[in-house]
Amino acid sequence: MAILPIIEAPDPRLKVKAKPVKAVDARIRQLLADMVETMHAAPGIGLAGPQVGEPLRLLVIDVPKEGLPREGQPPNPMKIVNPEIVWASEELQPWDEGCLSLPDQFAEVVRPAEVKVRYLDENGARKELHAKGVMAVCLQHEMDHLEGVLFVDHISALRRNMILRKLQKAKKLKQPVPA
Ligand code: ZN
């Protein structure tokens, strides 16, 4: 297992459309395990392939059970390969979203309140999931990453540019100064 470096915006690698996984093999299982470890270490509730430099259609999520405190809940990661939204509710819900690739930035995004997602699990078995609440938000957010879309792409250009400028500045500060 390994903790992978997370790519931070703005970065062209976060804007690429990810490719389908051809076979859920040992390499993919290792990558999914590393992504779970990376997500837990961050800590975060979701992580998509492109965020760790793997432009593949896969993601991991670990959403705490609603109505219970996060602390004390055992980890319950899900590994999702080649996901597809097969149904979305007409009802929408707003949610204050953040992203491991946009550290310390948050904005309200409106998305369908419920979705049905078809995917392959880490053994390549076909699965279907009906998600609502934070699980629905997280799934749609992570699936956006597979299209090269960030949560800031759902908000006004003015706010988006403000956030991206802030991140650009923070990135420059993190770079070592040449001696
Ligand atoms: Zn994200």
Short mmCIF file of N, CA and C and ligand atoms in Angstrom, two decimals:
data_model
loop_
_atom_site.label_atom_id
_atom_site.label_comp_id
_atom_site.label_asym_id
_atom_site.label_seq_id
_atom_site.Cartn_x
_atom_site.Cartn_y
_atom_site.Cartn_z
N MET A 1 0.85 -1.20 0.00
CA MET A 1 0.00 0.00 0.00
C MET A 1 0.89 1.24 0.00
N ALA A 2 0.36 2.29 -0.57
CA ALA A 2 1.15 3.52 -0.66
C ALA A 2 0.21 4.72 -0.70
N ILE A 3 0.69 5.81 -0.11
CA ILE A 3 -0.05 7.06 -0.20
C ILE A 3 0.44 7.80 -1.45
N LEU A 4 -0.50 8.13 -2.33
CA LEU A 4 -0.16 8.75 -3.61
C LEU A 4 -0.24 10.27 -3.48
N PRO A 5 0.61 11.00 -4.24
CA PRO A 5 0.47 12.47 -4.23
C PRO A 5 -0.83 12.88 -4.93
N ILE A 6 -1.54 13.84 -4.33
CA ILE A 6 -2.80 14.33 -4.91
C ILE A 6 -2.51 15.59 -5.73
N ILE A 7 -2.98 15.59 -6.97
CA ILE A 7 -2.78 16.74 -7.86
C ILE A 7 -3.73 17.87 -7.45
N GLU A 8 -3.18 19.08 -7.34
CA GLU A 8 -4.00 20.22 -6.94
C GLU A 8 -4.24 21.17 -8.11
N ALA A 9 -5.45 21.74 -8.15
CA ALA A 9 -5.83 22.68 -9.20
C ALA A 9 -5.12 24.02 -8.96
N PRO A 10 -4.89 24.82 -9.99
CA PRO A 10 -5.17 24.48 -11.40
C PRO A 10 -4.07 23.59 -11.98
N ASP A 11 -4.48 22.54 -12.71
CA ASP A 11 -3.53 21.61 -13.32
C ASP A 11 -4.23 20.95 -14.51
N PRO A 12 -3.56 20.94 -15.68
CA PRO A 12 -4.22 20.38 -16.88
C PRO A 12 -4.61 18.91 -16.72
N ARG A 13 -3.92 18.17 -15.82
CA ARG A 13 -4.23 16.74 -15.64
C ARG A 13 -5.60 16.53 -15.01
N LEU A 14 -6.15 17.60 -14.39
CA LEU A 14 -7.49 17.49 -13.79
C LEU A 14 -8.58 17.81 -14.80
N LYS A 15 -8.17 18.20 -16.03
CA LYS A 15 -9.15 18.62 -17.04
C LYS A 15 -9.32 17.59 -18.15
N VAL A 16 -8.71 16.42 -17.97
CA VAL A 16 -8.70 15.38 -19.00
C VAL A 16 -9.86 14.41 -18.79
N LYS A 17 -10.46 13.94 -19.91
CA LYS A 17 -11.51 12.91 -19.81
C LYS A 17 -10.83 11.56 -19.61
N ALA A 18 -11.22 10.86 -18.55
CA ALA A 18 -10.56 9.60 -18.19
C ALA A 18 -11.03 8.46 -19.10
N LYS A 19 -10.17 7.45 -19.27
CA LYS A 19 -10.47 6.30 -20.15
C LYS A 19 -11.06 5.15 -19.35
N PRO A 20 -11.97 4.35 -19.99
CA PRO A 20 -12.52 3.19 -19.29
C PRO A 20 -11.43 2.21 -18.89
N VAL A 21 -11.64 1.53 -17.76
CA VAL A 21 -10.74 0.46 -17.33
C VAL A 21 -11.08 -0.78 -18.17
N LYS A 22 -10.07 -1.35 -18.84
CA LYS A 22 -10.34 -2.49 -19.74
C LYS A 22 -10.57 -3.77 -18.97
N ALA A 23 -9.75 -4.00 -17.95
CA ALA A 23 -9.90 -5.21 -17.14
C ALA A 23 -9.56 -4.88 -15.70
N VAL A 24 -10.41 -5.34 -14.77
CA VAL A 24 -10.14 -5.10 -13.35
C VAL A 24 -9.14 -6.16 -12.90
N ASP A 25 -7.85 -5.87 -13.09
CA ASP A 25 -6.80 -6.84 -12.80
C ASP A 25 -6.03 -6.45 -11.53
N ALA A 26 -4.93 -7.14 -11.28
CA ALA A 26 -4.16 -6.92 -10.04
C ALA A 26 -3.66 -5.48 -9.95
N ARG A 27 -3.25 -4.91 -11.10
CA ARG A 27 -2.73 -3.53 -11.07
C ARG A 27 -3.84 -2.56 -10.65
N ILE A 28 -5.04 -2.78 -11.19
CA ILE A 28 -6.17 -1.90 -10.86
C ILE A 28 -6.54 -2.07 -9.38
N ARG A 29 -6.54 -3.32 -8.89
CA ARG A 29 -6.86 -3.55 -7.47
C ARG A 29 -5.83 -2.87 -6.56
N GLN A 30 -4.55 -2.90 -6.96
CA GLN A 30 -3.50 -2.24 -6.18
C GLN A 30 -3.74 -0.73 -6.19
N LEU A 31 -4.07 -0.19 -7.37
CA LEU A 31 -4.31 1.25 -7.48
C LEU A 31 -5.50 1.65 -6.60
N LEU A 32 -6.58 0.86 -6.62
CA LEU A 32 -7.76 1.17 -5.80
C LEU A 32 -7.40 1.14 -4.31
N ALA A 33 -6.59 0.15 -3.91
CA ALA A 33 -6.18 0.05 -2.51
C ALA A 33 -5.34 1.26 -2.11
N ASP A 34 -4.43 1.67 -2.99
CA ASP A 34 -3.60 2.86 -2.72
C ASP A 34 -4.46 4.11 -2.65
N MET A 35 -5.48 4.18 -3.50
CA MET A 35 -6.37 5.36 -3.50
C MET A 35 -7.18 5.43 -2.21
N VAL A 36 -7.61 4.26 -1.69
CA VAL A 36 -8.34 4.25 -0.41
C VAL A 36 -7.42 4.76 0.70
N GLU A 37 -6.17 4.27 0.71
CA GLU A 37 -5.23 4.70 1.73
C GLU A 37 -4.98 6.21 1.63
N THR A 38 -4.83 6.70 0.41
CA THR A 38 -4.59 8.13 0.17
C THR A 38 -5.78 8.96 0.64
N MET A 39 -7.00 8.49 0.32
CA MET A 39 -8.23 9.21 0.72
C MET A 39 -8.34 9.26 2.24
N HIS A 40 -8.11 8.13 2.91
CA HIS A 40 -8.21 8.09 4.37
C HIS A 40 -7.16 8.98 5.02
N ALA A 41 -5.95 9.00 4.44
CA ALA A 41 -4.86 9.78 5.04
C ALA A 41 -5.11 11.28 4.89
N ALA A 42 -5.83 11.68 3.83
CA ALA A 42 -5.93 13.11 3.49
C ALA A 42 -6.46 14.00 4.64
N PRO A 43 -7.58 13.78 5.34
CA PRO A 43 -8.60 12.78 5.04
C PRO A 43 -9.66 13.36 4.12
N GLY A 44 -10.30 12.46 3.35
CA GLY A 44 -11.38 12.89 2.46
C GLY A 44 -12.42 11.79 2.36
N ILE A 45 -13.54 12.08 1.68
CA ILE A 45 -14.61 11.07 1.54
C ILE A 45 -14.71 10.54 0.11
N GLY A 46 -13.85 11.05 -0.77
CA GLY A 46 -13.86 10.55 -2.14
C GLY A 46 -12.58 10.92 -2.86
N LEU A 47 -12.20 10.08 -3.84
CA LEU A 47 -10.99 10.35 -4.62
C LEU A 47 -11.15 9.65 -5.97
N ALA A 48 -10.85 10.37 -7.05
CA ALA A 48 -10.99 9.81 -8.39
C ALA A 48 -9.61 9.65 -9.03
N GLY A 49 -9.48 8.69 -9.96
CA GLY A 49 -8.22 8.38 -10.62
C GLY A 49 -7.43 9.61 -11.08
N PRO A 50 -8.07 10.53 -11.84
CA PRO A 50 -7.31 11.67 -12.35
C PRO A 50 -6.65 12.51 -11.25
N GLN A 51 -7.19 12.47 -10.03
CA GLN A 51 -6.61 13.26 -8.94
C GLN A 51 -5.26 12.73 -8.48
N VAL A 52 -4.98 11.44 -8.80
CA VAL A 52 -3.67 10.88 -8.46
C VAL A 52 -2.88 10.56 -9.73
N GLY A 53 -3.22 11.27 -10.83
CA GLY A 53 -2.46 11.15 -12.06
C GLY A 53 -2.75 9.88 -12.85
N GLU A 54 -3.89 9.23 -12.59
CA GLU A 54 -4.29 8.02 -13.33
C GLU A 54 -5.57 8.35 -14.10
N PRO A 55 -5.46 8.71 -15.39
CA PRO A 55 -6.65 9.12 -16.14
C PRO A 55 -7.53 7.92 -16.53
N LEU A 56 -8.00 7.19 -15.50
CA LEU A 56 -8.84 6.01 -15.70
C LEU A 56 -10.17 6.22 -15.00
N ARG A 57 -11.23 5.53 -15.51
CA ARG A 57 -12.56 5.72 -14.94
C ARG A 57 -12.72 4.85 -13.69
N LEU A 58 -12.13 5.30 -12.61
CA LEU A 58 -12.29 4.62 -11.33
C LEU A 58 -12.23 5.63 -10.20
N LEU A 59 -12.85 5.27 -9.07
CA LEU A 59 -12.90 6.17 -7.93
C LEU A 59 -13.13 5.37 -6.65
N VAL A 60 -12.81 5.98 -5.53
CA VAL A 60 -13.10 5.38 -4.23
C VAL A 60 -13.88 6.40 -3.41
N ILE A 61 -14.80 5.90 -2.58
CA ILE A 61 -15.52 6.80 -1.68
C ILE A 61 -15.66 6.11 -0.32
N ASP A 62 -15.75 6.92 0.71
CA ASP A 62 -16.04 6.41 2.05
C ASP A 62 -16.84 7.48 2.77
N VAL A 63 -18.15 7.33 2.66
CA VAL A 63 -19.06 8.34 3.19
C VAL A 63 -19.56 7.87 4.55
N PRO A 64 -19.41 8.70 5.60
CA PRO A 64 -19.91 8.27 6.92
C PRO A 64 -21.42 8.12 6.90
N LYS A 65 -21.93 7.20 7.72
CA LYS A 65 -23.38 6.99 7.80
C LYS A 65 -24.02 8.25 8.32
N GLU A 66 -25.14 8.64 7.69
CA GLU A 66 -25.78 9.90 8.09
C GLU A 66 -26.48 9.76 9.43
N GLY A 67 -26.47 10.84 10.17
CA GLY A 67 -27.15 10.86 11.45
C GLY A 67 -26.30 10.30 12.59
N LEU A 68 -25.08 9.86 12.25
CA LEU A 68 -24.18 9.34 13.29
C LEU A 68 -22.89 10.16 13.26
N PRO A 69 -22.25 10.35 14.41
CA PRO A 69 -20.98 11.09 14.37
C PRO A 69 -19.94 10.32 13.57
N ARG A 70 -19.11 11.06 12.85
CA ARG A 70 -18.11 10.45 11.99
C ARG A 70 -17.10 9.65 12.82
N GLU A 71 -16.73 10.23 13.98
CA GLU A 71 -15.75 9.58 14.84
C GLU A 71 -16.31 8.24 15.31
N GLY A 72 -15.47 7.26 15.35
CA GLY A 72 -15.88 5.96 15.88
C GLY A 72 -16.51 5.06 14.84
N GLN A 73 -16.82 5.61 13.64
CA GLN A 73 -17.36 4.75 12.59
C GLN A 73 -16.21 3.99 11.93
N PRO A 74 -16.35 2.68 11.77
CA PRO A 74 -15.27 1.95 11.10
C PRO A 74 -15.19 2.37 9.64
N PRO A 75 -13.99 2.34 9.05
CA PRO A 75 -13.89 2.69 7.63
C PRO A 75 -14.72 1.74 6.78
N ASN A 76 -15.36 2.30 5.75
CA ASN A 76 -16.24 1.49 4.90
C ASN A 76 -16.06 1.92 3.44
N PRO A 77 -14.83 1.74 2.92
CA PRO A 77 -14.56 2.27 1.57
C PRO A 77 -15.24 1.44 0.48
N MET A 78 -15.68 2.14 -0.57
CA MET A 78 -16.22 1.48 -1.76
C MET A 78 -15.28 1.77 -2.92
N LYS A 79 -15.04 0.72 -3.72
CA LYS A 79 -14.17 0.86 -4.89
C LYS A 79 -15.04 0.71 -6.13
N ILE A 80 -15.01 1.72 -6.99
CA ILE A 80 -15.96 1.82 -8.10
C ILE A 80 -15.21 2.00 -9.42
N VAL A 81 -15.50 1.10 -10.37
CA VAL A 81 -14.81 1.11 -11.66
C VAL A 81 -15.84 1.32 -12.78
N ASN A 82 -15.49 2.12 -13.77
CA ASN A 82 -16.34 2.40 -14.94
C ASN A 82 -17.79 2.75 -14.56
N PRO A 83 -17.99 3.70 -13.64
CA PRO A 83 -19.36 4.02 -13.22
C PRO A 83 -20.14 4.76 -14.31
N GLU A 84 -21.46 4.53 -14.29
CA GLU A 84 -22.37 5.21 -15.22
C GLU A 84 -23.61 5.59 -14.44
N ILE A 85 -24.09 6.81 -14.60
CA ILE A 85 -25.36 7.21 -13.99
C ILE A 85 -26.47 6.71 -14.91
N VAL A 86 -27.33 5.82 -14.40
CA VAL A 86 -28.41 5.29 -15.25
C VAL A 86 -29.74 5.96 -14.94
N TRP A 87 -29.80 6.71 -13.83
CA TRP A 87 -31.01 7.44 -13.50
C TRP A 87 -30.65 8.55 -12.52
N ALA A 88 -31.27 9.71 -12.68
CA ALA A 88 -31.10 10.81 -11.73
C ALA A 88 -32.46 11.40 -11.41
N SER A 89 -32.68 11.76 -10.16
CA SER A 89 -33.98 12.32 -9.75
C SER A 89 -34.15 13.71 -10.34
N GLU A 90 -35.42 14.10 -10.51
CA GLU A 90 -35.69 15.47 -10.94
C GLU A 90 -35.45 16.43 -9.79
N GLU A 91 -35.68 15.91 -8.59
CA GLU A 91 -35.46 16.74 -7.39
C GLU A 91 -33.98 17.05 -7.26
N LEU A 92 -33.68 18.32 -6.96
CA LEU A 92 -32.29 18.74 -6.81
C LEU A 92 -31.98 19.02 -5.36
N GLN A 93 -30.70 18.99 -4.99
CA GLN A 93 -30.31 19.40 -3.65
C GLN A 93 -29.02 20.20 -3.69
N PRO A 94 -28.96 21.29 -2.92
CA PRO A 94 -27.72 22.05 -2.83
C PRO A 94 -26.81 21.44 -1.76
N TRP A 95 -25.51 21.51 -1.97
CA TRP A 95 -24.57 20.95 -0.99
C TRP A 95 -23.30 21.80 -1.00
N ASP A 96 -22.74 22.04 0.15
CA ASP A 96 -21.48 22.77 0.25
C ASP A 96 -20.35 21.79 -0.04
N GLU A 97 -19.75 21.88 -1.23
CA GLU A 97 -18.75 20.89 -1.63
C GLU A 97 -17.32 21.40 -1.47
N GLY A 98 -16.44 20.46 -1.19
CA GLY A 98 -15.01 20.72 -1.17
C GLY A 98 -14.35 19.64 -1.99
N CYS A 99 -13.01 19.70 -2.11
CA CYS A 99 -12.32 18.73 -2.97
C CYS A 99 -10.87 18.65 -2.53
N LEU A 100 -10.32 17.43 -2.49
CA LEU A 100 -8.92 17.26 -2.10
C LEU A 100 -7.98 17.95 -3.09
N SER A 101 -8.45 18.19 -4.31
CA SER A 101 -7.62 18.87 -5.30
C SER A 101 -7.78 20.40 -5.25
N LEU A 102 -8.68 20.88 -4.41
CA LEU A 102 -8.86 22.32 -4.21
C LEU A 102 -8.86 22.59 -2.71
N PRO A 103 -7.69 22.43 -2.06
CA PRO A 103 -7.64 22.46 -0.60
C PRO A 103 -8.23 23.76 -0.03
N ASP A 104 -9.03 23.60 1.02
CA ASP A 104 -9.61 24.70 1.79
C ASP A 104 -10.60 25.55 1.02
N GLN A 105 -11.10 25.07 -0.13
CA GLN A 105 -12.07 25.84 -0.90
C GLN A 105 -13.42 25.11 -0.87
N PHE A 106 -14.49 25.89 -0.72
CA PHE A 106 -15.83 25.30 -0.65
C PHE A 106 -16.80 26.17 -1.42
N ALA A 107 -17.80 25.53 -2.02
CA ALA A 107 -18.86 26.29 -2.69
C ALA A 107 -20.10 25.42 -2.78
N GLU A 108 -21.25 26.10 -2.79
CA GLU A 108 -22.50 25.37 -2.89
C GLU A 108 -22.74 24.94 -4.34
N VAL A 109 -23.00 23.65 -4.53
CA VAL A 109 -23.29 23.11 -5.86
C VAL A 109 -24.67 22.44 -5.79
N VAL A 110 -25.47 22.64 -6.85
CA VAL A 110 -26.80 22.02 -6.90
C VAL A 110 -26.73 20.84 -7.87
N ARG A 111 -27.17 19.67 -7.40
CA ARG A 111 -27.14 18.45 -8.23
C ARG A 111 -28.42 17.65 -7.97
N PRO A 112 -28.71 16.64 -8.82
CA PRO A 112 -29.83 15.74 -8.52
C PRO A 112 -29.67 15.14 -7.11
N ALA A 113 -30.81 15.06 -6.38
CA ALA A 113 -30.76 14.59 -5.00
C ALA A 113 -30.50 13.10 -4.90
N GLU A 114 -30.91 12.33 -5.94
CA GLU A 114 -30.71 10.88 -5.93
C GLU A 114 -30.22 10.42 -7.30
N VAL A 115 -29.36 9.43 -7.29
CA VAL A 115 -28.88 8.85 -8.55
C VAL A 115 -28.78 7.33 -8.42
N LYS A 116 -28.95 6.66 -9.56
CA LYS A 116 -28.66 5.23 -9.64
C LYS A 116 -27.41 5.09 -10.49
N VAL A 117 -26.42 4.38 -9.97
CA VAL A 117 -25.14 4.23 -10.65
C VAL A 117 -24.84 2.75 -10.87
N ARG A 118 -24.44 2.42 -12.11
CA ARG A 118 -24.02 1.07 -12.44
C ARG A 118 -22.49 1.09 -12.53
N TYR A 119 -21.83 0.08 -12.00
CA TYR A 119 -20.36 0.08 -11.99
C TYR A 119 -19.84 -1.35 -11.83
N LEU A 120 -18.53 -1.47 -11.90
CA LEU A 120 -17.88 -2.75 -11.61
C LEU A 120 -17.18 -2.63 -10.27
N ASP A 121 -17.24 -3.68 -9.45
CA ASP A 121 -16.51 -3.64 -8.19
C ASP A 121 -15.07 -4.11 -8.42
N GLU A 122 -14.30 -4.23 -7.34
CA GLU A 122 -12.87 -4.53 -7.50
C GLU A 122 -12.62 -5.94 -8.02
N ASN A 123 -13.68 -6.77 -8.06
CA ASN A 123 -13.53 -8.10 -8.64
C ASN A 123 -14.09 -8.16 -10.06
N GLY A 124 -14.51 -7.00 -10.57
CA GLY A 124 -15.03 -6.96 -11.93
C GLY A 124 -16.51 -7.35 -12.01
N ALA A 125 -17.17 -7.50 -10.85
CA ALA A 125 -18.59 -7.88 -10.85
C ALA A 125 -19.45 -6.64 -11.07
N ARG A 126 -20.53 -6.80 -11.87
CA ARG A 126 -21.44 -5.67 -12.13
C ARG A 126 -22.29 -5.39 -10.91
N LYS A 127 -22.39 -4.11 -10.54
CA LYS A 127 -23.15 -3.72 -9.35
C LYS A 127 -24.01 -2.51 -9.70
N GLU A 128 -25.06 -2.32 -8.91
CA GLU A 128 -25.87 -1.11 -9.06
C GLU A 128 -26.13 -0.53 -7.68
N LEU A 129 -26.14 0.79 -7.62
CA LEU A 129 -26.25 1.47 -6.34
C LEU A 129 -27.25 2.61 -6.47
N HIS A 130 -28.18 2.70 -5.51
CA HIS A 130 -29.12 3.82 -5.46
C HIS A 130 -28.66 4.72 -4.32
N ALA A 131 -28.19 5.93 -4.67
CA ALA A 131 -27.59 6.80 -3.66
C ALA A 131 -28.42 8.06 -3.45
N LYS A 132 -28.48 8.50 -2.19
CA LYS A 132 -29.06 9.81 -1.89
C LYS A 132 -28.22 10.51 -0.84
N GLY A 133 -28.59 11.76 -0.53
CA GLY A 133 -27.85 12.51 0.49
C GLY A 133 -26.40 12.70 0.09
N VAL A 134 -25.52 12.65 1.09
CA VAL A 134 -24.11 12.94 0.84
C VAL A 134 -23.48 11.91 -0.11
N MET A 135 -24.00 10.68 -0.08
CA MET A 135 -23.50 9.63 -0.98
C MET A 135 -23.76 10.02 -2.45
N ALA A 136 -24.95 10.56 -2.73
CA ALA A 136 -25.29 10.98 -4.09
C ALA A 136 -24.40 12.15 -4.52
N VAL A 137 -24.16 13.07 -3.59
CA VAL A 137 -23.30 14.22 -3.88
C VAL A 137 -21.90 13.74 -4.22
N CYS A 138 -21.37 12.88 -3.35
CA CYS A 138 -19.99 12.40 -3.49
C CYS A 138 -19.81 11.63 -4.81
N LEU A 139 -20.74 10.75 -5.13
CA LEU A 139 -20.64 9.98 -6.36
C LEU A 139 -20.61 10.89 -7.59
N GLN A 140 -21.51 11.88 -7.61
CA GLN A 140 -21.58 12.78 -8.77
C GLN A 140 -20.33 13.64 -8.86
N HIS A 141 -19.84 14.09 -7.70
CA HIS A 141 -18.62 14.90 -7.65
C HIS A 141 -17.43 14.10 -8.20
N GLU A 142 -17.29 12.84 -7.73
CA GLU A 142 -16.15 12.02 -8.18
C GLU A 142 -16.30 11.65 -9.65
N MET A 143 -17.53 11.38 -10.10
CA MET A 143 -17.73 11.04 -11.52
C MET A 143 -17.45 12.24 -12.41
N ASP A 144 -17.68 13.45 -11.92
CA ASP A 144 -17.30 14.66 -12.65
C ASP A 144 -15.80 14.66 -12.94
N HIS A 145 -14.99 14.23 -11.95
CA HIS A 145 -13.53 14.20 -12.15
C HIS A 145 -13.16 13.35 -13.36
N LEU A 146 -13.96 12.31 -13.65
CA LEU A 146 -13.66 11.42 -14.78
C LEU A 146 -13.93 12.12 -16.11
N GLU A 147 -14.69 13.23 -16.06
CA GLU A 147 -14.96 14.03 -17.27
C GLU A 147 -14.07 15.26 -17.31
N GLY A 148 -13.16 15.39 -16.36
CA GLY A 148 -12.31 16.59 -16.31
C GLY A 148 -13.05 17.80 -15.76
N VAL A 149 -14.10 17.54 -14.96
CA VAL A 149 -14.92 18.62 -14.42
C VAL A 149 -14.69 18.72 -12.90
N LEU A 150 -14.49 19.95 -12.43
CA LEU A 150 -14.30 20.21 -11.00
C LEU A 150 -15.55 20.87 -10.44
N PHE A 151 -15.73 20.83 -9.11
CA PHE A 151 -16.96 21.42 -8.55
C PHE A 151 -17.07 22.91 -8.86
N VAL A 152 -15.92 23.57 -9.02
CA VAL A 152 -15.97 25.00 -9.33
C VAL A 152 -16.48 25.27 -10.75
N ASP A 153 -16.52 24.22 -11.59
CA ASP A 153 -17.09 24.40 -12.93
C ASP A 153 -18.61 24.52 -12.88
N HIS A 154 -19.20 24.25 -11.71
CA HIS A 154 -20.66 24.36 -11.56
C HIS A 154 -21.08 25.72 -10.99
N ILE A 155 -20.13 26.56 -10.64
CA ILE A 155 -20.49 27.84 -10.02
C ILE A 155 -20.16 28.98 -10.98
N SER A 156 -20.43 30.21 -10.58
CA SER A 156 -20.24 31.34 -11.49
C SER A 156 -18.76 31.50 -11.84
N ALA A 157 -18.50 32.01 -13.04
CA ALA A 157 -17.12 32.21 -13.50
C ALA A 157 -16.37 33.14 -12.54
N LEU A 158 -17.08 34.10 -12.00
CA LEU A 158 -16.45 35.06 -11.09
C LEU A 158 -15.89 34.35 -9.85
N ARG A 159 -16.75 33.53 -9.20
CA ARG A 159 -16.30 32.79 -8.00
C ARG A 159 -15.23 31.76 -8.35
N ARG A 160 -15.43 31.12 -9.51
CA ARG A 160 -14.46 30.09 -9.92
C ARG A 160 -13.07 30.70 -10.08
N ASN A 161 -12.99 31.83 -10.79
CA ASN A 161 -11.69 32.46 -11.02
C ASN A 161 -11.07 32.94 -9.74
N MET A 162 -11.91 33.40 -8.80
CA MET A 162 -11.41 33.83 -7.50
C MET A 162 -10.73 32.66 -6.79
N ILE A 163 -11.43 31.52 -6.77
CA ILE A 163 -10.90 30.32 -6.09
C ILE A 163 -9.63 29.82 -6.77
N LEU A 164 -9.64 29.78 -8.11
CA LEU A 164 -8.47 29.25 -8.84
C LEU A 164 -7.25 30.16 -8.68
N ARG A 165 -7.51 31.49 -8.62
CA ARG A 165 -6.39 32.42 -8.41
C ARG A 165 -5.77 32.21 -7.04
N LYS A 166 -6.65 32.00 -6.04
CA LYS A 166 -6.18 31.75 -4.68
C LYS A 166 -5.30 30.49 -4.64
N LEU A 167 -5.76 29.44 -5.33
CA LEU A 167 -5.02 28.17 -5.33
C LEU A 167 -3.68 28.31 -6.06
N GLN A 168 -3.70 29.07 -7.15
CA GLN A 168 -2.47 29.31 -7.92
C GLN A 168 -1.43 30.00 -7.04
N LYS A 169 -1.89 30.98 -6.29
CA LYS A 169 -1.02 31.73 -5.39
C LYS A 169 -0.44 30.80 -4.33
N ALA A 170 -1.32 29.97 -3.72
CA ALA A 170 -0.90 29.06 -2.66
C ALA A 170 0.13 28.07 -3.20
N LYS A 171 -0.05 27.64 -4.45
CA LYS A 171 0.88 26.70 -5.08
C LYS A 171 2.26 27.33 -5.22
N LYS A 172 2.29 28.58 -5.66
CA LYS A 172 3.57 29.29 -5.85
C LYS A 172 4.32 29.39 -4.54
N LEU A 173 3.57 29.65 -3.46
CA LEU A 173 4.20 29.79 -2.14
C LEU A 173 4.82 28.47 -1.70
N LYS A 174 4.18 27.34 -2.14
CA LYS A 174 4.66 26.03 -1.72
C LYS A 174 5.94 25.62 -2.47
N GLN A 175 6.16 26.22 -3.66
CA GLN A 175 7.32 25.83 -4.46
C GLN A 175 8.61 26.31 -3.77
N PRO A 176 9.65 25.45 -3.79
CA PRO A 176 10.90 25.87 -3.17
C PRO A 176 11.49 27.07 -3.93
N VAL A 177 12.02 28.00 -3.20
CA VAL A 177 12.65 29.18 -3.82
C VAL A 177 14.04 28.76 -4.32
N PRO A 178 14.35 29.03 -5.60
CA PRO A 178 15.68 28.65 -6.10
C PRO A 178 16.77 29.47 -5.40
N ALA A 179 17.85 28.80 -5.02
CA ALA A 179 18.92 29.48 -4.28
C ALA A 179 19.84 30.21 -5.24
ZN ZN B 1 -12.93 16.37 -5.97
#
